[in-house]
Each structure stands twice: as structure tokens, then as C-alpha cells.
PDB file of C-alpha atoms in Angstrom:
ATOM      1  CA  UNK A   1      71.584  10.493 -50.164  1.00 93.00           C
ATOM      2  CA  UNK A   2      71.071   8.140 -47.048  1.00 97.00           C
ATOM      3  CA  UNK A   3      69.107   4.699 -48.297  1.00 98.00           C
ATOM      4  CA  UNK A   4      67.211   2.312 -46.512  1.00 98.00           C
ATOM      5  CA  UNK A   5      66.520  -1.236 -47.237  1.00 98.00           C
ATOM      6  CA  UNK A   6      63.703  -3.808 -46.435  1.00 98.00           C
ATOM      7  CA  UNK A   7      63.573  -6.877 -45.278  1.00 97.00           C
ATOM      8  CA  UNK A   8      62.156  -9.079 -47.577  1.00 96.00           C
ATOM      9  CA  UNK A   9      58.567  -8.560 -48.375  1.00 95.00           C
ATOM     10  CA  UNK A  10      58.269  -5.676 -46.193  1.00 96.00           C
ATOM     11  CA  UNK A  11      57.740  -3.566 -49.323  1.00 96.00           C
ATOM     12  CA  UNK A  12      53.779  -4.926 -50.107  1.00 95.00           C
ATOM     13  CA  UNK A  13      52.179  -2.905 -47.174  1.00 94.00           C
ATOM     14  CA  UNK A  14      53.557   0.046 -49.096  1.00 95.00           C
ATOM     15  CA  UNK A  15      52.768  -0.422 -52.626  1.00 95.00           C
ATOM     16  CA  UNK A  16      49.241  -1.394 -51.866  1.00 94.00           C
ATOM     17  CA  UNK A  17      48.923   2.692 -50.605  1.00 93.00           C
ATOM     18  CA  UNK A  18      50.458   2.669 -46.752  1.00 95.00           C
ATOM     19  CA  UNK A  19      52.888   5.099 -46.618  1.00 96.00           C
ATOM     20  CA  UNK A  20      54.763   4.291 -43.117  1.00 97.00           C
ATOM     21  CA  UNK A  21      57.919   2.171 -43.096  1.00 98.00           C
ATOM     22  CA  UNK A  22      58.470   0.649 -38.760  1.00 97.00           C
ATOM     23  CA  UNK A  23      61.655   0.531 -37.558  1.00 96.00           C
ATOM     24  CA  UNK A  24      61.644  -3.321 -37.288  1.00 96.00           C
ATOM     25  CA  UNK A  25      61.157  -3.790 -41.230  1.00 97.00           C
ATOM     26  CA  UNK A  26      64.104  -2.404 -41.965  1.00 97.00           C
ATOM     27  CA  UNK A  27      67.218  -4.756 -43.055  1.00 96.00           C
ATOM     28  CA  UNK A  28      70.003  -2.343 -42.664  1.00 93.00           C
ATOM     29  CA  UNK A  29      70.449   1.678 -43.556  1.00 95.00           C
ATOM     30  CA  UNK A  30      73.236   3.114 -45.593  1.00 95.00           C
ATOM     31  CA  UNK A  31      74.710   6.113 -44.533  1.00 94.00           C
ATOM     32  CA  UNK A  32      73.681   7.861 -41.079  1.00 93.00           C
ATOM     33  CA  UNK A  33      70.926  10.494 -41.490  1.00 95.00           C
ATOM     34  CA  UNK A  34      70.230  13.211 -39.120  1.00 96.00           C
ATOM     35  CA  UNK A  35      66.634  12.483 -37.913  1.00 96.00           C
ATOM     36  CA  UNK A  36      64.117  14.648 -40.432  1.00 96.00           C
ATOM     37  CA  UNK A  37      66.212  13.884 -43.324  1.00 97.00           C
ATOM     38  CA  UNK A  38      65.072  13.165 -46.343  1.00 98.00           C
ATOM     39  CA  UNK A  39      66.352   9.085 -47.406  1.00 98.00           C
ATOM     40  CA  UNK A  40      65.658   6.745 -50.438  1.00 98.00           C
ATOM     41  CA  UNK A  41      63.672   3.825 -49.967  1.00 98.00           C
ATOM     42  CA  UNK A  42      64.485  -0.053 -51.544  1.00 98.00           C
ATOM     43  CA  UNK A  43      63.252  -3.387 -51.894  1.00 97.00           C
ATOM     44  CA  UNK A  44      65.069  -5.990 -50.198  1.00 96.00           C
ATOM     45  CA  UNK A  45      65.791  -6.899 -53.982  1.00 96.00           C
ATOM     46  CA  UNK A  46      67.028  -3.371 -54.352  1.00 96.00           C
ATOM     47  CA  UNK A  47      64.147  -1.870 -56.526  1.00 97.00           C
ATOM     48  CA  UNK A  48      63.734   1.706 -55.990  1.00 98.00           C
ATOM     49  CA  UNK A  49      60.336   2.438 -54.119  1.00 98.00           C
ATOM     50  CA  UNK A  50      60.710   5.815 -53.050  1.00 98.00           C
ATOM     51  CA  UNK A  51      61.662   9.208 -51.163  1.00 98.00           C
ATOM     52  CA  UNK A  52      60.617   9.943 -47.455  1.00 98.00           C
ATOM     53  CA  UNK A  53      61.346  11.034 -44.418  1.00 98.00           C
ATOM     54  CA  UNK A  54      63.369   8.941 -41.852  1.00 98.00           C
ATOM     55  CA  UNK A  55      63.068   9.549 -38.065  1.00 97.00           C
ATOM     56  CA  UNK A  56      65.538   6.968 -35.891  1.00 94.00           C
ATOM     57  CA  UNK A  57      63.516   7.747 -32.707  1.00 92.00           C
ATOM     58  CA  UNK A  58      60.241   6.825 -34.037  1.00 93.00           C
ATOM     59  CA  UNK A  59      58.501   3.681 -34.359  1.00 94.00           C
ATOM     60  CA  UNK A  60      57.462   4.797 -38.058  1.00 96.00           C
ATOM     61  CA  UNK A  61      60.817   5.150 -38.679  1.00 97.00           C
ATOM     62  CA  UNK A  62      59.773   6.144 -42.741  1.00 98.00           C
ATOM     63  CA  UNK A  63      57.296   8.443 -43.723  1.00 98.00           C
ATOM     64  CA  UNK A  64      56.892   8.191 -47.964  1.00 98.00           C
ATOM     65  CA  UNK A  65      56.489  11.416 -49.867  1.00 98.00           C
ATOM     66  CA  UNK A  66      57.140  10.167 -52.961  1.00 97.00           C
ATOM     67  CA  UNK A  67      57.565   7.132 -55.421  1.00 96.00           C
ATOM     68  CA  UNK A  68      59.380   8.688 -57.895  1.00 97.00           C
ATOM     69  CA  UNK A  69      63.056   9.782 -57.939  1.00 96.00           C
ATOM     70  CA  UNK A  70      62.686  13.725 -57.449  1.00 97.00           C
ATOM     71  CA  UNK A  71      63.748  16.686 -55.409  1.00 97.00           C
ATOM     72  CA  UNK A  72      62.278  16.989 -51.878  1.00 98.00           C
ATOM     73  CA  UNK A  73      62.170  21.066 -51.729  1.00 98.00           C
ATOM     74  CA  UNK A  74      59.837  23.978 -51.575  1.00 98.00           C
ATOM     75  CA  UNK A  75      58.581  23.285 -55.173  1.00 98.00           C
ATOM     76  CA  UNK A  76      58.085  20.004 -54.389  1.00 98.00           C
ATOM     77  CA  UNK A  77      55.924  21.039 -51.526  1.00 98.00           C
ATOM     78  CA  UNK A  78      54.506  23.869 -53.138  1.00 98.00           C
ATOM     79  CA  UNK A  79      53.385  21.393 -55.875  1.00 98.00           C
ATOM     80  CA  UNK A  80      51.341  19.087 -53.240  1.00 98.00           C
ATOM     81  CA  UNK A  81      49.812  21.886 -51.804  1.00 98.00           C
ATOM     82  CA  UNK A  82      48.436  23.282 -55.495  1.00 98.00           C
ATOM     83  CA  UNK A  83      46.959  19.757 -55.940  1.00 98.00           C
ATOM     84  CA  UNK A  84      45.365  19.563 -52.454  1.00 98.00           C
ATOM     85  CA  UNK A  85      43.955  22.898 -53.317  1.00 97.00           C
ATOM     86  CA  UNK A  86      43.303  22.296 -56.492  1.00 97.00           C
ATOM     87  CA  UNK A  87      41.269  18.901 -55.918  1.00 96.00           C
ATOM     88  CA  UNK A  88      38.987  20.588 -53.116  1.00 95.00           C
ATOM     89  CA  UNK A  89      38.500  23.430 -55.701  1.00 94.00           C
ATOM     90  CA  UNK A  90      37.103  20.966 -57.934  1.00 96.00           C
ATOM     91  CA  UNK A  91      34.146  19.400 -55.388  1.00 91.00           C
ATOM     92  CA  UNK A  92      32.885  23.031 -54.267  1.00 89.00           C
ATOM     93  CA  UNK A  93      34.443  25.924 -55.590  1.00 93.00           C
ATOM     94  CA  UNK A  94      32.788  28.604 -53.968  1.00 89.00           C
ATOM     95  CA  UNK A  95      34.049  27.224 -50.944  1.00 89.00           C
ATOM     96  CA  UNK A  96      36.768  29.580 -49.238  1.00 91.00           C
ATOM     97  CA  UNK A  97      36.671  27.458 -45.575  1.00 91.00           C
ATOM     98  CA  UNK A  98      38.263  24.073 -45.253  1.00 93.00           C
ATOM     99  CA  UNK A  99      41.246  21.334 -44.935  1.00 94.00           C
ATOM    100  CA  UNK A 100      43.720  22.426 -47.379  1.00 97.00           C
ATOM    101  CA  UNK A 101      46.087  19.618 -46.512  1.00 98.00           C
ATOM    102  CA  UNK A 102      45.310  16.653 -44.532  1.00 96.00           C
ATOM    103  CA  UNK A 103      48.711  14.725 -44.109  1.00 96.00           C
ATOM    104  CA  UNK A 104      49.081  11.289 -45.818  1.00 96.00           C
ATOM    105  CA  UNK A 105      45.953  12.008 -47.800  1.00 95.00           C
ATOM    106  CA  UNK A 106      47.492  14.229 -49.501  1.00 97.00           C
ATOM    107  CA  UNK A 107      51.076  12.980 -49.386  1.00 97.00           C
ATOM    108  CA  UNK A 108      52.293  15.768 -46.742  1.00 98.00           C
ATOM    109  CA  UNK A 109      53.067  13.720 -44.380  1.00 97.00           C
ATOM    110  CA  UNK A 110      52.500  14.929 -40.107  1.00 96.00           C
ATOM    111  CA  UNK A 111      50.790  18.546 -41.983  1.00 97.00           C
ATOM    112  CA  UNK A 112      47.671  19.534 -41.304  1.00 96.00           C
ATOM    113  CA  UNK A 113      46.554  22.898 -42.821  1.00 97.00           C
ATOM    114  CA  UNK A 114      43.033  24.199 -42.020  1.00 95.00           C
ATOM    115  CA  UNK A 115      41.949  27.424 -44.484  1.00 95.00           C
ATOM    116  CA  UNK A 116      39.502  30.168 -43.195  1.00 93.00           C
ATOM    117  CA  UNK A 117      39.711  31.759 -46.107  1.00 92.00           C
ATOM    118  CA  UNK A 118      42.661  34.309 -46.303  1.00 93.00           C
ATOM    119  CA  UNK A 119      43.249  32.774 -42.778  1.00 94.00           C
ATOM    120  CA  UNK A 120      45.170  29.638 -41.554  1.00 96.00           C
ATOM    121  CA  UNK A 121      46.125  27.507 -38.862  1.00 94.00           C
ATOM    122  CA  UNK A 122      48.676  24.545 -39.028  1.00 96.00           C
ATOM    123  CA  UNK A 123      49.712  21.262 -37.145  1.00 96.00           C
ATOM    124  CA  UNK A 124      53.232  19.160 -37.461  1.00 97.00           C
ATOM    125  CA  UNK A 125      53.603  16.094 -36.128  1.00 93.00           C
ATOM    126  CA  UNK A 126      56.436  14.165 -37.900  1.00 96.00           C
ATOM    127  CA  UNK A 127      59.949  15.290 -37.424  1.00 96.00           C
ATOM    128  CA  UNK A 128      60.599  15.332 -41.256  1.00 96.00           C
ATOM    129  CA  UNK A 129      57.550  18.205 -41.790  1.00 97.00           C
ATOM    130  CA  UNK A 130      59.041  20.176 -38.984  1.00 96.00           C
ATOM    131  CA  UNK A 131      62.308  21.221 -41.224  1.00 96.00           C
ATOM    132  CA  UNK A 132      59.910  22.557 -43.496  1.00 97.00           C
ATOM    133  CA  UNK A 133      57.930  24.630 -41.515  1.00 96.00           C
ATOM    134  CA  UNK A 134      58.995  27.898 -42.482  1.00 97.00           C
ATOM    135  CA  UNK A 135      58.609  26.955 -46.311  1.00 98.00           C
ATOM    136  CA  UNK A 136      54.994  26.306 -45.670  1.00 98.00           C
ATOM    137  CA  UNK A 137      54.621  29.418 -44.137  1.00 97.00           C
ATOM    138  CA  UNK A 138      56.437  31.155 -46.570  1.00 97.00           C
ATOM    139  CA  UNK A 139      54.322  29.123 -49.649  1.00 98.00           C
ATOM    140  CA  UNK A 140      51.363  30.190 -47.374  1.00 98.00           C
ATOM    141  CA  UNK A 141      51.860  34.071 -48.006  1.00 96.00           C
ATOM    142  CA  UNK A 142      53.172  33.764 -51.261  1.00 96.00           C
ATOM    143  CA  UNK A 143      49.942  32.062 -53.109  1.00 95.00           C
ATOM    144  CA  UNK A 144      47.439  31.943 -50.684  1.00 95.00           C
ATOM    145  CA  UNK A 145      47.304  35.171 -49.890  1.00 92.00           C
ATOM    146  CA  UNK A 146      47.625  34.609 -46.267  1.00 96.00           C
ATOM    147  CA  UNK A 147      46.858  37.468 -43.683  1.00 94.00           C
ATOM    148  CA  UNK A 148      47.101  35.101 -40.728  1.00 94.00           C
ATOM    149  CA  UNK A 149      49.214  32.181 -40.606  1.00 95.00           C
ATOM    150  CA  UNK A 150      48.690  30.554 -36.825  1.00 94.00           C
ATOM    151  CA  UNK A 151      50.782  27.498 -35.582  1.00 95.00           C
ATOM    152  CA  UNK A 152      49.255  25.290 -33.541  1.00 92.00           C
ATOM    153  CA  UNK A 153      51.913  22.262 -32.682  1.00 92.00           C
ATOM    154  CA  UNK A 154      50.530  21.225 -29.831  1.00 87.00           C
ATOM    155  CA  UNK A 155      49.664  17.556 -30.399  1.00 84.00           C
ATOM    156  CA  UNK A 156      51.069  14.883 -28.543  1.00 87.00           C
ATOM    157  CA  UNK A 157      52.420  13.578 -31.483  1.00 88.00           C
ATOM    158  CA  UNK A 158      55.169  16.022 -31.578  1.00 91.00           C
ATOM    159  CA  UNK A 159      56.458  14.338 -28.364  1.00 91.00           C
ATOM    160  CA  UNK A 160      56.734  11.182 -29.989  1.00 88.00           C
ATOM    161  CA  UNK A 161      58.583  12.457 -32.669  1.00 91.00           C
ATOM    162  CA  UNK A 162      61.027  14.238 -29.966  1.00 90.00           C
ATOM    163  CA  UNK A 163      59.800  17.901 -31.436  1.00 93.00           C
ATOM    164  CA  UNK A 164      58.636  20.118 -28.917  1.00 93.00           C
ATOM    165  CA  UNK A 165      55.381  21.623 -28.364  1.00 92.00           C
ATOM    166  CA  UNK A 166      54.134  25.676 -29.855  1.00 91.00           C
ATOM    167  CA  UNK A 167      51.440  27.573 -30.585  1.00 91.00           C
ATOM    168  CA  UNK A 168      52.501  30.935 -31.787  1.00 91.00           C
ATOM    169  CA  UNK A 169      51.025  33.700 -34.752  1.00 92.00           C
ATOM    170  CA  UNK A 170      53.636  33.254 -37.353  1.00 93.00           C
ATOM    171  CA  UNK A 171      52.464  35.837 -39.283  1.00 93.00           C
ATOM    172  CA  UNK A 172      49.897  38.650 -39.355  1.00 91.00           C
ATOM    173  CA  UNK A 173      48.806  41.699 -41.659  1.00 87.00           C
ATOM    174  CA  UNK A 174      47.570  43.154 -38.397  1.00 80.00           C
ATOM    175  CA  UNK A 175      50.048  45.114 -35.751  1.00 73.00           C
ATOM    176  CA  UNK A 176      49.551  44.050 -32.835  1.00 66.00           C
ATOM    177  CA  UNK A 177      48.865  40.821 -34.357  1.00 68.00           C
ATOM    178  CA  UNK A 178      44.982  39.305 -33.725  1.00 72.00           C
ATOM    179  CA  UNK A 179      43.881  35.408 -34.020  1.00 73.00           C
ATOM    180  CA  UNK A 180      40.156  35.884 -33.320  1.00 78.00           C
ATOM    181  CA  UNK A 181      37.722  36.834 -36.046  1.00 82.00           C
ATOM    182  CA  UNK A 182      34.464  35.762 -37.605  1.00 85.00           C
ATOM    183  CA  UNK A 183      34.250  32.686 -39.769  1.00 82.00           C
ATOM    184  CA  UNK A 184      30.739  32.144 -42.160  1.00 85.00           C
ATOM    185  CA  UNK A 185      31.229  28.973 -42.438  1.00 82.00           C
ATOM    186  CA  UNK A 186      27.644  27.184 -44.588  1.00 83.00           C
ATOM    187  CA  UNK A 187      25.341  30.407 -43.273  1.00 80.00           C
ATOM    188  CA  UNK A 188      26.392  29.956 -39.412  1.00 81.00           C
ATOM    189  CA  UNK A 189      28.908  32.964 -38.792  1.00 86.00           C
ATOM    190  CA  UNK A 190      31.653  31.645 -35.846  1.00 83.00           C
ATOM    191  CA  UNK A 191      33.833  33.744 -33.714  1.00 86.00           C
ATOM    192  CA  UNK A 192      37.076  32.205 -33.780  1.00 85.00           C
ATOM    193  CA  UNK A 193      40.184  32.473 -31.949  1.00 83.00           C
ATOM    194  CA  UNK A 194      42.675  29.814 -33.631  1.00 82.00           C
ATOM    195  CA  UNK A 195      45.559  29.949 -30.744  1.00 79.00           C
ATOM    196  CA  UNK A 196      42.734  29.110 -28.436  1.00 78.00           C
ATOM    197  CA  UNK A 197      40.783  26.660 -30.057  1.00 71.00           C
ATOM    198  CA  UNK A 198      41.226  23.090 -30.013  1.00 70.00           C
ATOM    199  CA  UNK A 199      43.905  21.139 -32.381  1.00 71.00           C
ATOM    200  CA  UNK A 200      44.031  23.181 -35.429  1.00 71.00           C
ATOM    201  CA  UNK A 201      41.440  25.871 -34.099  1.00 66.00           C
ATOM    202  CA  UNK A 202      38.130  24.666 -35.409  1.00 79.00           C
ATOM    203  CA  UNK A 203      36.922  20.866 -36.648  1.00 77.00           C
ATOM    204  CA  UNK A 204      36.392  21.828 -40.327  1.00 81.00           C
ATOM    205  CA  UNK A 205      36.911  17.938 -40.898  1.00 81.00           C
ATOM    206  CA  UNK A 206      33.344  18.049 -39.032  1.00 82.00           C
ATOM    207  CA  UNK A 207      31.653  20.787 -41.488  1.00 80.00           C
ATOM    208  CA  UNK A 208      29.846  18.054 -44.149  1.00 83.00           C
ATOM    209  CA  UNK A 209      28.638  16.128 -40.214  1.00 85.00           C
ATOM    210  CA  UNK A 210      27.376  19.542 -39.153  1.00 85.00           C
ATOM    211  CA  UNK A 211      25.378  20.210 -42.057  1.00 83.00           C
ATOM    212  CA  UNK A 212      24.165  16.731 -42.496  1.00 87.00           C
ATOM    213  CA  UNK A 213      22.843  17.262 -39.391  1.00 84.00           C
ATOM    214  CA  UNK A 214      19.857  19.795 -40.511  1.00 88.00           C
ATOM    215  CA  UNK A 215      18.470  17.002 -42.550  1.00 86.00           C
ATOM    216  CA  UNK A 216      17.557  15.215 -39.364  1.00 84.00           C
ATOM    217  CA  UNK A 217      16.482  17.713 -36.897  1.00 85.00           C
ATOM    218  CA  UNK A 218      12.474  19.210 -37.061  1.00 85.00           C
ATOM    219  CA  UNK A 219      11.153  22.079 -35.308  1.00 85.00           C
ATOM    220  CA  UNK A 220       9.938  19.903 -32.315  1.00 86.00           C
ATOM    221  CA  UNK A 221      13.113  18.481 -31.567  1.00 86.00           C
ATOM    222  CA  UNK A 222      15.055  19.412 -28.399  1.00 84.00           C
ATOM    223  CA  UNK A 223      18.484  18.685 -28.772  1.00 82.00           C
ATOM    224  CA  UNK A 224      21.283  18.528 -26.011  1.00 83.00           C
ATOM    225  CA  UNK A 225      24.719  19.096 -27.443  1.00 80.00           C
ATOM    226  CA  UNK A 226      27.507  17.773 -25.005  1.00 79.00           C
ATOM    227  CA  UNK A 227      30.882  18.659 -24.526  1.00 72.00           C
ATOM    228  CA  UNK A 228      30.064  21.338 -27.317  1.00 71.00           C
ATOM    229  CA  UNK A 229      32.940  22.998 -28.200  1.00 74.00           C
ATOM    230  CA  UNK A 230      32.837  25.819 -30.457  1.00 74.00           C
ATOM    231  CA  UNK A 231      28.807  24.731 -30.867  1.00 76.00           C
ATOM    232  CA  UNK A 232      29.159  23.898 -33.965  1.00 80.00           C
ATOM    233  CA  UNK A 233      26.323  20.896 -33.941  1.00 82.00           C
ATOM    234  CA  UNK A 234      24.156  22.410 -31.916  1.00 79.00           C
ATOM    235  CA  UNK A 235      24.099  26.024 -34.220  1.00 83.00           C
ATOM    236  CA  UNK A 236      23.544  23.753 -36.880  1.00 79.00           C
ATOM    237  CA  UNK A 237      20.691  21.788 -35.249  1.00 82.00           C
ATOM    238  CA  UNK A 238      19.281  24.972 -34.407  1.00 79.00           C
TER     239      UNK A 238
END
């Protein structure tokens, strides 16, 4: 497997939690990896510190996945995404609408996966992510019981990365396949169409704002919600 090495002390940004290696902290590279590819990671004393991917046209030229010494493959991924799952689970679990996986927080890094309950919509930005796109869409029908599964790579990141830009329906239990349907999402029921929405289709990183919203508003109040999107605030203010 294809190694890279820091220069010295470049390693302490990363084992305080930052997962990105830039180009101009690396000493030299052994071997020649195909951008995407999947390299070990060492101290400029040659201490192991991990597995990620490597990207040669990036400025973050290392993305970590891992500190330990294991396979990169669809177990492996399969595993993060049980945790993710797992962990939101845990805070509300009658909860069926939210981010499954939200990149370096969950040590998928450039994957975001949004969940609308048998329903989902994902974003890759990081060149390493994109060779594993149909695994995640395969891991997506396989245990989530996925009945849409909508791509949304549309992010400018992508061109950074030198990936192109898609939005397609990767898969659908419907024929002809449909991305709009309603959403409850906490009481307010959303019609949602998650090729044309923005970014992943709908904020659900905004759903705890939303609601905290209520708390704040009385029956008096006139509110004016700009630039308003799918409405979300404002049906919550309402």
C-alpha cells in the first residue's frame, strides 16, 4: 500500500481530532497512488497514524478514515454507517427523518447522507468517497431498506476534487421512478422533491433550529421569512 510521510511535527493537528493532511506537510510519498486511493499515513519518526484517502490534486491532499491498521472496504463502511445510525438512534429513537452521515463527524469523509425515512439523498465531495459510491448505495438497499436512493453531487466541492458534477435517482421501488413525496417531519408534513431541492434536498441539519423556533414566536407575532426555501421556518413559526 502507497505511504505518506510528515514533515516533522505535522502529525499534532491530527492527533488532537483534525482529520485533513495539506499537500505542503507532506515530506515525501512512497509509491505513486492513483488519486482516490486508499494510503497509510506516518510520523516523520515513522509511527503509524493511520489509513485515508489521498487526492494529489487537492490542497487536502489526506483525508483520515482511520487510526488503526484495517481494511478500507464495504464492511468497513458499512460499519461507520451502523454507528452513525446507531448513535442518532440513541438521542431520539422514534425519529425516522434525519442526517445519517455527516462526513468527518462521523469519519466518512466528503459523504453526506440525509434519511427521510425509507428515503435518501446523498452528497460526495472528496475524490476518495466517490470510488465508493456504488457501495453506499448498495449498503443503502441492503439495511436501510431504501425505496429511493437520490444523488445529489452537485456541490462545488466536487470541482475541486476534479469529480464532476450529477444529480440522478440511483434507485427507485417505483417504475417510472418518482423523487417527490411527503415528508412529516416534527408535525409539519413537506412536499419534497430531492433532485430539485437544494444541496442534499432538504436542510434536516436545520430541523432542532426550526423547532426551537416555536419557543419564541406568540400569536401576535408577524414574522417575515426571507429567501424561504422549502418554508421550513416560517411553517414552523406559524
Amino acid at each position: 500500500m502507497p505511504q505518506l510521510k510528515l514533515k516533522k511535527n505535522e502529525e499534532r493537528r491530527l492527533l488532537s481530532g483534525h482529520q485533513w493532511i495539506f499537500s505542503n506537510e507532506i515530506e515525501f510519498m512512497e509509491g505513486d497512488p492513483k488519486n482516490g486511493e486508499v494510503v497509510e499515513l506516518f510520523s516523520y519518526n515513522n509511527n503509524f497514524l493511520g489509513k485515508g484517502f489521498y487526492n494529489k490534486n487537492s490542497l487536502i491532499a489526506y483525508r483520515q478514515l482511520t487510526n488503526k491498521d484495517e481494511e478500507i472496504n464495504k464492511a468497513f463502511i458499512f460499519k461507520r454507517m451502523s454507528l452513525a445510525n446507531s448513535l442518532r438512534k440513541r438521542i431520539n429513537p422514534e425519529r425516522e427523518t434525519y442526517r445519517l452521515i455527516n462526513s468527518e463527524s462521523d469519519y466518512l469523509p466528503g459523504l453526506i447522507i440525509d434519511k427521510f425515512d425509507n428515503k435518501f439523498s446523498f452528497q460526495i465531495f472528496s475524490f476518495g468517497m466517490n470510488e465508493y459510491r456504488d457501495t453506499i448505495t448498495e449498503l443503502l438497499k441492503e439495511n436501510f431498506r431504501a425505496e429511493l436512493i437520490v444523488e445529489k453531487n452537485n456541490n462545488e466541492l466536487r470541482t475541486l476534487e476534479g469529480l464532476d458534477k450529477t444529480e440522478e435517482i440511483l434507485f427507485s421501488h417505483k417504475d417510472p421512478a418518482d423523487e417527490s413525496f411527503t415528508c412529516e417531519i416534527d408535525e409539519i408534513n413537506y412536499d419534497l422533491d430531492l433532485l430539485k431541492g437544494q444541496k442534499t434536498g432538504f436542510y434536516l441539519d436545520q430541523c432542532e433550529s426550526r423547532v426551537l423556533l416555536r419557543k419564541y414566536i406568540k400569536p401576535e407575532y408577524k414574522v417575515l421569512d426571507l429567501f424561504c426555501n422549502e418554508g421550513g421556518f416560517a411553517l414552523n413559526a406559524a
